[in-house]
Structure formats: C-alpha cells, structure tokens
C-alpha cells in the first residue's frame, strides 16, 4: 500500500523581454532622441496549496512548467508586458524538495499558501536608459535576464480525512472500493481486511482521503479479534463513517459495540464527528429496513443515513456529508512567515 505520492517536475521561469533600440521620429522634430522601451519581466513559477486536492496525480501527466517570456520593449517608450506566471496547484501537505529529493524547499501546510519557486528574469533596459551628455543617441539596449530553471520533487504524505469503522462485514472495504480507486480485499467473512487501506474519494470536484481499517468487535481494546491497534490510523481523521449493516439482527447493539470500543480506545476517537449509516440496505425488505432505522435512531439519538454499495443508494449523500465535515474542520488560515518568497493570500 502506498501512503506516499510523489512527482518530479521541471520548472522554468520566464526570460525577461529585451529592451528596444528606437528613436523618436516625427515630422518637424529633429533629433528626437532615444525612445526604446524596457522589456517586460518574465513570469514567475509559484507553488500554491489549494483546497480539495489530495493527490499529485496531475503531475504524472504534466511534468514541465514554463512561465512566459516577457514581451520586448518597443519604440515610443513602451515597456513590454510581463510574462504570465505559472502556478503549480498542490494539495495541502505537499513538501517540495530540490532535485536531490532531500533538501526541503518548502512545506505547504495550509490552504492558500504560496511559495515562489523560480523568479522571472528582469526585462532589459531600452536605449532611453543609456542616453548621456556625451552620447545622445545610444544604439544600445540590454537583453532581458534569463529565467531560472530547476528540477524539483513534490511529495505528499497522505493523511486520511475520514475513517471507516464498524463491525466485521459491515461493508467498509466495499464502500472504499465503490468511492475510490482503491482495491481492497472484499469477502463475506469477518476480518477480510487485515491492514488499513487508503483511497481518495472525489465529490463535487473536491477530494478527500478515506481510511479503511479492520473490523472492530467487542473487546477489541483488549486485543480481541484484530484488536484496536489500527484505530491509530483514524485518530487524526476529521470524521468517522460508522457503518452498521442492515444484515445485523440487532443493529442497536452492533452500534453500541463499536461505540464502546471507540470509547475504550480513547484518544478523542469517541468525540470525533460521526456519520452513521445503515449499510447493505438492499439486503432487507422495506419493512425490516424501517424497523432497523428506528432502532438505530433510538440508540444513536439521530437517524442514520441509508447506504447500499450494491445499488449505490445513498453513496453520494454519504460522501457529501463526509466532505462537509472534512471541509469545516480544515484550517483555512495561512501563517505569516519571514521568508519573502512566501506569499499568503
Ligand atoms: N448486498 C450487498 N452486499 C454488500 C454491500 N456492501 C458489502 N457487501 C458484501 O458484504 C461482505 C463484506 O464486505 P466487506 O466490504 O469486505 O466488509 P468489511 O466491513 O470491510 O469487513 P472486514 O474487513 O472483515 O471488517 C462482502 O461479501 C460484500 O460483497 C452492499 O451494499 N450490498
Ligand atoms: Mg474490510
């Protein structure tokens, strides 16, 4: 299982535009003097942490990023336009390294943070700058400065935003497989999942990471079953999706068992936001479903969402509910720093 996502990219900031050599030429005006404008600045290359991204997959398809060259200066003292910047949009939590993949360039930890990776070259001076008392008609202008080029590594350590909990066979891995590209093992026996797995879900053009962990049973905190040692993987998530299968005879006690294990584990897991869903809803008839909904509502204090990975009933709604929790918990403030290459929006 890969918890790490990385990409090697080549970046180049824009060259500055060249200054112009030009002289004022108008009817009835003799010796109009130099009027060559300066070249425009080349575009910069920035990295920016944005919300709603969770992979570096885009950088597998595009590895070259070049900012635009500044426009050359022109006659009549016209300065060339600056080249357009290029912004590498990366998920929060992306670290950028030098070509050696060891030296840290920057660590983008909050939404909106921007870091200047390569500054565009300055534009060259036009010949108007070279006018002196002894040389009134300079035929000299500067070329623009070259942009910088470098190869960098982008590295992202995936941290799950949402964690799946429930008894064995509740359909946790099936849910992960339905909403992400992850391919966990799925089977109708308990403890199919032996190791946690991660997947990236996308809803309404936003992404978040879901962690699937082995099922919990009563006594997991004492080591029964696979135990609770994998709960650490969902400790840092923003929200838990608690699945209770409609196949359970007694959904209320299924719910309470898992809640009890979360409480026994501690570390704030029992205080985390929880989305409760009655899963595998397609396996029972309407009457039984209504009963189970009522039982769950009674024990949890609110109605569960209804989910079926088989018919995809409720899948989008559950994803949206999870996303809403993830979003509200995400920090959106960028910290001030002293390095001038940082630009907080
Ligand atoms: N009919 C139906 N079957 C489902 C649904 N979701 C899961 N299943 C089946 O239920 C069984 C258990 O699913 P898993 O996803 O492996 O359950 P799990 O919660 O990951 O189980 P553990 O890893 O053992 O804790 C499998 O046979 C799935 O095919 C569903 O929505 N409808
Ligand atoms: Mg599983």
Short mmCIF file of C-alpha atoms and ligand atoms in Angstrom, two decimals:
data_model
loop_
_atom_site.label_atom_id
_atom_site.label_comp_id
_atom_site.label_asym_id
_atom_site.label_seq_id
_atom_site.Cartn_x
_atom_site.Cartn_y
_atom_site.Cartn_z
CA UNK A 1 0.00 0.00 0.00
CA UNK A 2 1.34 3.37 -0.94
CA UNK A 3 0.91 6.19 1.52
CA UNK A 4 3.26 8.37 -0.38
CA UNK A 5 2.66 10.20 -3.58
CA UNK A 6 5.49 11.94 -5.38
CA UNK A 7 6.29 13.57 -8.66
CA UNK A 8 9.38 15.04 -10.29
CA UNK A 9 8.80 18.20 -12.25
CA UNK A 10 10.91 20.58 -14.26
CA UNK A 11 10.17 24.25 -13.88
CA UNK A 12 11.44 27.30 -15.65
CA UNK A 13 10.57 30.92 -15.02
CA UNK A 14 10.20 33.26 -17.98
CA UNK A 15 13.10 35.20 -19.52
CA UNK A 16 12.85 38.95 -19.34
CA UNK A 17 11.94 40.71 -22.58
CA UNK A 18 14.71 42.64 -24.34
CA UNK A 19 14.93 46.40 -24.21
CA UNK A 20 14.33 48.19 -27.52
CA UNK A 21 16.58 50.43 -29.57
CA UNK A 22 14.40 53.10 -31.09
CA UNK A 23 14.47 56.82 -31.85
CA UNK A 24 11.71 59.32 -31.86
CA UNK A 25 10.85 60.07 -35.45
CA UNK A 26 8.33 62.78 -36.13
CA UNK A 27 7.85 65.24 -38.88
CA UNK A 28 9.33 68.64 -37.95
CA UNK A 29 11.14 67.27 -34.90
CA UNK A 30 14.81 66.84 -35.48
CA UNK A 31 17.00 64.68 -33.27
CA UNK A 32 14.00 63.20 -31.46
CA UNK A 33 16.23 61.21 -29.14
CA UNK A 34 16.14 57.59 -27.98
CA UNK A 35 12.73 56.19 -27.04
CA UNK A 36 13.29 52.41 -26.83
CA UNK A 37 11.15 50.97 -24.02
CA UNK A 38 12.22 48.32 -21.50
CA UNK A 39 11.44 44.65 -21.85
CA UNK A 40 8.75 43.14 -19.60
CA UNK A 41 9.60 40.85 -16.69
CA UNK A 42 9.44 37.13 -17.25
CA UNK A 43 6.69 35.18 -15.47
CA UNK A 44 7.37 33.53 -12.10
CA UNK A 45 6.76 29.94 -11.10
CA UNK A 46 4.82 29.52 -7.86
CA UNK A 47 3.56 26.64 -5.80
CA UNK A 48 0.22 27.10 -4.13
CA UNK A 49 -1.60 24.88 -1.64
CA UNK A 50 -5.23 24.57 -2.61
CA UNK A 51 -8.24 23.03 -1.02
CA UNK A 52 -9.99 19.99 -2.43
CA UNK A 53 -6.94 18.22 -3.90
CA UNK A 54 -5.46 15.10 -2.37
CA UNK A 55 -3.14 13.65 -4.92
CA UNK A 56 -0.27 14.66 -7.14
CA UNK A 57 -1.76 12.65 -9.95
CA UNK A 58 -1.94 15.68 -12.27
CA UNK A 59 1.85 15.84 -12.18
CA UNK A 60 2.07 12.40 -13.68
CA UNK A 61 0.62 13.80 -16.87
CA UNK A 62 2.42 17.11 -16.97
CA UNK A 63 5.98 17.44 -15.73
CA UNK A 64 7.16 20.60 -17.47
CA UNK A 65 6.06 24.02 -16.34
CA UNK A 66 7.36 27.12 -18.05
CA UNK A 67 6.31 30.63 -17.30
CA UNK A 68 6.01 33.08 -20.18
CA UNK A 69 8.81 35.26 -21.51
CA UNK A 70 8.36 39.00 -21.02
CA UNK A 71 7.41 40.96 -24.10
CA UNK A 72 10.21 43.01 -25.69
CA UNK A 73 10.22 46.75 -25.23
CA UNK A 74 9.05 48.89 -28.11
CA UNK A 75 9.54 52.36 -29.54
CA UNK A 76 7.82 55.38 -28.11
CA UNK A 77 8.96 54.32 -24.65
CA UNK A 78 6.57 51.44 -24.50
CA UNK A 79 7.52 48.85 -21.87
CA UNK A 80 6.83 45.25 -22.81
CA UNK A 81 4.14 43.39 -20.89
CA UNK A 82 5.24 40.99 -18.15
CA UNK A 83 5.13 37.26 -18.89
CA UNK A 84 2.36 35.25 -17.27
CA UNK A 85 3.14 33.35 -14.07
CA UNK A 86 2.69 29.63 -13.72
CA UNK A 87 1.14 28.30 -10.53
CA UNK A 88 1.61 24.68 -9.53
CA UNK A 89 -1.51 23.84 -7.58
CA UNK A 90 -0.77 21.21 -4.98
CA UNK A 91 -2.67 19.58 -2.14
CA UNK A 92 -2.18 20.84 1.39
CA UNK A 93 0.60 18.83 2.99
CA UNK A 94 2.82 18.83 -0.09
CA UNK A 95 6.52 19.19 0.53
CA UNK A 96 8.78 20.45 -2.19
CA UNK A 97 12.36 19.23 -2.45
CA UNK A 98 15.39 20.11 -4.51
CA UNK A 99 16.47 17.78 -7.28
CA UNK A 100 18.35 15.63 -4.73
CA UNK A 101 14.93 14.80 -3.19
CA UNK A 102 16.38 15.54 0.25
CA UNK A 103 16.76 19.28 0.68
CA UNK A 104 13.46 20.85 1.59
CA UNK A 105 12.50 23.90 -0.42
CA UNK A 106 9.17 24.46 1.26
CA UNK A 107 6.42 22.72 3.12
CA UNK A 108 2.91 23.79 2.19
CA UNK A 109 0.78 23.10 5.20
CA UNK A 110 -2.19 25.39 4.80
CA UNK A 111 -4.69 26.33 2.15
CA UNK A 112 -3.76 29.48 0.27
CA UNK A 113 -0.02 29.37 0.98
CA UNK A 114 2.09 30.35 -2.00
CA UNK A 115 5.79 29.91 -2.48
CA UNK A 116 7.97 31.44 -5.18
CA UNK A 117 9.91 28.59 -6.79
CA UNK A 118 11.56 30.46 -9.63
CA UNK A 119 11.58 34.18 -10.24
CA UNK A 120 11.13 35.51 -13.75
CA UNK A 121 14.07 37.31 -15.35
CA UNK A 122 14.03 41.10 -15.34
CA UNK A 123 13.36 42.85 -18.60
CA UNK A 124 16.29 44.60 -20.29
CA UNK A 125 16.63 48.38 -20.40
CA UNK A 126 15.68 50.13 -23.62
CA UNK A 127 18.08 52.58 -25.21
CA UNK A 128 16.43 55.56 -23.48
CA UNK A 129 18.30 54.49 -20.33
CA UNK A 130 21.69 54.81 -21.99
CA UNK A 131 21.41 58.41 -23.01
CA UNK A 132 24.25 60.53 -21.58
CA UNK A 133 25.54 64.02 -22.20
CA UNK A 134 28.18 62.62 -24.48
CA UNK A 135 26.04 60.01 -26.17
CA UNK A 136 22.68 61.44 -27.09
CA UNK A 137 21.84 58.66 -29.49
CA UNK A 138 22.79 55.34 -27.87
CA UNK A 139 22.32 52.32 -30.06
CA UNK A 140 22.47 50.02 -27.14
CA UNK A 141 19.80 48.19 -25.19
CA UNK A 142 20.01 45.28 -22.73
CA UNK A 143 18.69 41.84 -23.42
CA UNK A 144 16.33 40.51 -20.76
CA UNK A 145 17.76 38.36 -17.98
CA UNK A 146 17.26 34.66 -18.31
CA UNK A 147 14.68 32.84 -16.22
CA UNK A 148 15.74 30.22 -13.68
CA UNK A 149 15.32 26.55 -14.35
CA UNK A 150 15.39 23.72 -11.88
CA UNK A 151 14.06 20.29 -11.24
CA UNK A 152 12.10 19.74 -8.07
CA UNK A 153 10.27 16.95 -6.32
CA UNK A 154 6.76 17.24 -4.98
CA UNK A 155 5.97 14.85 -2.15
CA UNK A 156 2.70 14.29 -0.43
CA UNK A 157 2.10 12.17 2.60
CA UNK A 158 -1.48 11.11 2.59
CA UNK A 159 -3.33 11.68 5.81
CA UNK A 160 -6.82 10.29 6.00
CA UNK A 161 -9.63 12.79 6.37
CA UNK A 162 -12.34 10.25 7.05
CA UNK A 163 -12.12 6.88 8.80
CA UNK A 164 -14.35 3.85 8.32
CA UNK A 165 -15.41 1.99 11.42
CA UNK A 166 -17.84 -0.82 12.04
CA UNK A 167 -18.13 -4.49 12.87
CA UNK A 168 -16.54 -7.01 10.51
CA UNK A 169 -18.56 -7.46 7.31
CA UNK A 170 -20.27 -4.10 7.67
CA UNK A 171 -19.18 -3.25 4.13
CA UNK A 172 -16.33 -0.88 4.94
CA UNK A 173 -13.95 -2.13 2.27
CA UNK A 174 -16.78 -2.34 -0.24
CA UNK A 175 -17.58 1.30 0.41
CA UNK A 176 -13.93 2.25 -0.05
CA UNK A 177 -13.79 0.30 -3.31
CA UNK A 178 -17.02 1.93 -4.52
CA UNK A 179 -16.00 5.52 -3.95
CA UNK A 180 -12.25 5.41 -4.60
CA UNK A 181 -9.80 3.75 -6.93
CA UNK A 182 -8.51 1.60 -4.05
CA UNK A 183 -8.83 -2.15 -4.48
CA UNK A 184 -9.18 -3.61 -1.01
CA UNK A 185 -9.93 -7.25 -0.45
CA UNK A 186 -13.65 -7.83 -0.01
CA UNK A 187 -15.27 -11.03 1.16
CA UNK A 188 -18.20 -12.27 3.19
CA UNK A 189 -16.17 -13.47 6.13
CA UNK A 190 -15.10 -11.37 9.09
CA UNK A 191 -11.64 -9.81 9.18
CA UNK A 192 -11.14 -9.75 5.46
CA UNK A 193 -9.23 -6.56 5.99
CA UNK A 194 -6.05 -7.19 7.95
CA UNK A 195 -4.26 -3.91 7.26
CA UNK A 196 -5.56 -0.40 6.87
CA UNK A 197 -6.04 0.90 3.36
CA UNK A 198 -6.43 4.36 1.93
CA UNK A 199 -8.34 5.73 -1.03
CA UNK A 200 -9.06 9.14 -2.42
CA UNK A 201 -12.73 9.98 -2.92
CA UNK A 202 -13.94 12.76 -5.14
CA UNK A 203 -17.24 14.54 -4.70
CA UNK A 204 -18.37 17.80 -6.27
CA UNK A 205 -14.85 18.33 -7.67
CA UNK A 206 -13.24 18.05 -4.24
CA UNK A 207 -11.13 15.24 -2.94
CA UNK A 208 -10.57 13.71 0.44
CA UNK A 209 -8.83 10.63 1.77
CA UNK A 210 -10.70 7.73 3.34
CA UNK A 211 -9.08 5.11 5.55
CA UNK A 212 -10.46 1.59 5.77
CA UNK A 213 -9.43 -0.38 8.84
CA UNK A 214 -10.11 -3.90 10.09
CA UNK A 215 -13.46 -4.51 11.76
CA UNK A 216 -13.89 -3.94 15.47
CA UNK A 217 -15.60 -6.41 17.77
CA UNK A 218 -16.42 -6.37 21.42
CA UNK A 219 -13.21 -6.50 23.41
CA UNK A 220 -11.10 -5.13 20.55
CA UNK A 221 -9.47 -2.77 23.03
CA UNK A 222 -8.28 -5.83 24.94
CA UNK A 223 -6.92 -7.39 21.80
CA UNK A 224 -9.93 -9.49 20.80
CA UNK A 225 -10.18 -10.08 17.05
CA UNK A 226 -7.57 -7.96 15.36
CA UNK A 227 -7.82 -5.61 18.27
CA UNK A 228 -7.86 -1.85 18.23
CA UNK A 229 -4.28 -1.27 17.17
CA UNK A 230 -5.34 0.06 13.80
CA UNK A 231 -7.55 2.72 15.33
CA UNK A 232 -4.44 4.88 15.42
CA UNK A 233 -4.86 5.27 11.67
CA UNK A 234 -8.16 7.05 12.13
CA UNK A 235 -7.06 9.08 15.15
CA UNK A 236 -6.11 12.05 13.01
CA UNK A 237 -9.14 11.95 10.73
CA UNK A 238 -11.75 14.69 10.87
CA UNK A 239 -14.77 12.45 10.73
CA UNK A 240 -15.70 8.79 11.14
CA UNK A 241 -18.13 6.94 8.94
CA UNK A 242 -19.71 4.35 11.17
CA UNK A 243 -21.31 1.57 9.15
CA UNK A 244 -23.89 -0.72 10.66
CA UNK A 245 -25.03 -3.49 8.34
CA UNK A 246 -28.74 -3.99 7.76
CA UNK A 247 -27.87 -7.70 7.91
CA UNK A 248 -27.27 -7.41 11.65
CA UNK A 249 -30.04 -8.95 13.72
CA UNK A 250 -29.61 -6.30 16.35
CA UNK A 251 -28.38 -3.06 14.80
CA UNK A 252 -28.58 -1.19 18.09
CA UNK A 253 -26.13 -3.48 19.82
CA UNK A 254 -23.89 -3.50 16.73
CA UNK A 255 -23.78 0.27 17.02
CA UNK A 256 -23.13 0.22 20.73
CA UNK A 257 -20.39 -2.36 20.48
CA UNK A 258 -18.40 -0.21 18.11
CA UNK A 259 -19.09 2.97 20.10
CA UNK A 260 -17.95 1.15 23.21
CA UNK A 261 -14.67 0.18 21.55
CA UNK A 262 -14.09 3.74 20.37
CA UNK A 263 -14.63 4.98 23.90
CA UNK A 264 -12.39 2.34 25.41
CA UNK A 265 -9.66 3.27 22.96
CA UNK A 266 -9.89 6.95 23.88
CA UNK A 267 -7.53 9.43 22.18
CA UNK A 268 -10.56 11.55 21.34
CA UNK A 269 -11.99 9.00 18.92
CA UNK A 270 -15.33 8.90 20.67
CA UNK A 271 -15.62 12.69 20.43
CA UNK A 272 -14.96 12.83 16.73
CA UNK A 273 -17.73 13.83 14.33
CA UNK A 274 -19.54 10.69 13.23
CA UNK A 275 -21.69 10.00 10.22
CA UNK A 276 -23.84 6.97 10.93
CA UNK A 277 -25.07 4.89 8.02
CA UNK A 278 -27.14 1.75 7.78
CA UNK A 279 -25.20 -0.17 5.13
CA UNK A 280 -26.15 -3.04 2.82
CA UNK A 281 -29.67 -1.59 2.80
CA UNK A 282 -30.53 -3.66 -0.30
CA UNK A 283 -30.35 -6.87 1.69
CA UNK A 284 -33.57 -6.37 3.63
CA UNK A 285 -37.15 -5.51 2.68
CA UNK A 286 -38.73 -2.13 3.29
CA UNK A 287 -40.43 -3.18 6.49
CA UNK A 288 -37.30 -4.58 8.09
CA UNK A 289 -35.36 -1.56 6.92
CA UNK A 290 -37.80 0.83 8.59
CA UNK A 291 -37.51 -1.14 11.81
CA UNK A 292 -33.73 -1.05 11.76
CA UNK A 293 -33.70 2.64 11.02
CA UNK A 294 -35.94 3.25 14.03
CA UNK A 295 -33.77 1.08 16.27
CA UNK A 296 -30.62 2.89 15.22
CA UNK A 297 -32.23 6.26 15.66
CA UNK A 298 -33.26 5.32 19.15
CA UNK A 299 -29.81 4.26 20.22
CA UNK A 300 -27.81 6.93 18.39
CA UNK A 301 -30.13 9.84 19.02
CA UNK A 302 -30.41 10.69 15.32
CA UNK A 303 -31.49 8.95 12.15
CA UNK A 304 -28.84 7.01 10.20
CA UNK A 305 -28.16 7.62 6.54
CA UNK A 306 -29.17 4.76 4.28
CA UNK A 307 -26.45 3.18 2.20
CA UNK A 308 -26.06 0.39 -0.28
CA UNK A 309 -22.81 -0.08 -2.13
CA UNK A 310 -24.56 -2.68 -4.29
CA UNK A 311 -27.25 -0.34 -5.65
CA UNK A 312 -25.28 2.86 -4.93
CA UNK A 313 -28.22 4.15 -2.94
CA UNK A 314 -27.10 6.95 -0.66
CA UNK A 315 -23.45 6.72 -1.71
CA UNK A 316 -23.24 10.31 -2.98
CA UNK A 317 -25.16 11.64 0.02
CA UNK A 318 -22.81 9.93 2.43
CA UNK A 319 -19.80 11.28 0.53
CA UNK A 320 -21.23 14.80 0.68
CA UNK A 321 -21.94 14.50 4.38
CA UNK A 322 -18.35 13.37 4.96
CA UNK A 323 -16.97 16.12 2.75
CA UNK A 324 -18.94 18.75 4.66
CA UNK A 325 -17.34 17.64 7.93
CA UNK A 326 -13.88 17.47 6.39
CA UNK A 327 -14.26 20.94 4.95
CA UNK A 328 -15.50 22.60 8.10
CA UNK A 329 -12.61 21.10 10.05
CA UNK A 330 -9.88 22.10 7.62
CA UNK A 331 -7.77 25.01 8.64
CA UNK A 332 -8.00 27.80 6.13
CA UNK A 333 -5.62 30.32 7.63
CA UNK A 334 -2.15 30.72 6.24
CA UNK A 335 0.53 31.56 8.80
CA UNK A 336 2.76 34.58 8.33
CA UNK A 337 6.43 33.81 7.80
CA UNK A 338 9.57 35.86 7.33
CA UNK A 339 10.87 34.34 4.14
CA UNK A 340 9.92 36.83 1.40
CA UNK A 341 9.28 34.02 -1.03
CA UNK A 342 6.17 33.12 0.94
CA UNK A 343 3.04 34.89 -0.08
CA UNK A 344 -0.08 34.36 1.96
CA UNK A 345 -3.21 35.14 0.04
N1 LIG B 1 -25.78 -6.85 -0.98
C1 LIG B 1 -24.79 -6.10 -0.54
N2 LIG B 1 -23.65 -6.69 -0.14
C2 LIG B 1 -22.64 -5.91 0.29
C3 LIG B 1 -22.76 -4.50 0.34
N3 LIG B 1 -21.61 -4.00 0.82
C4 LIG B 1 -20.80 -5.05 1.08
N4 LIG B 1 -21.41 -6.21 0.76
C5 LIG B 1 -20.87 -7.56 0.93
O1 LIG B 1 -20.64 -7.76 2.31
C6 LIG B 1 -19.45 -8.55 2.51
C7 LIG B 1 -18.49 -7.86 3.43
O2 LIG B 1 -17.99 -6.71 2.81
P1 LIG B 1 -16.59 -6.04 3.16
O3 LIG B 1 -16.53 -4.76 2.41
O4 LIG B 1 -15.48 -7.00 2.98
O5 LIG B 1 -16.79 -5.76 4.71
P2 LIG B 1 -15.77 -5.11 5.74
O6 LIG B 1 -16.55 -4.23 6.64
O7 LIG B 1 -14.63 -4.48 5.03
O8 LIG B 1 -15.31 -6.39 6.53
P3 LIG B 1 -13.94 -6.65 7.35
O9 LIG B 1 -12.80 -6.20 6.52
O10 LIG B 1 -13.94 -8.11 7.58
O11 LIG B 1 -14.07 -5.88 8.62
C8 LIG B 1 -18.90 -8.83 1.13
O12 LIG B 1 -19.34 -10.10 0.70
C9 LIG B 1 -19.53 -7.75 0.27
O13 LIG B 1 -19.66 -8.15 -1.07
C10 LIG B 1 -23.99 -3.91 -0.11
O14 LIG B 1 -24.19 -2.71 -0.12
N5 LIG B 1 -24.96 -4.75 -0.53
MG1 LIG B 2 -12.72 -4.88 5.03
#
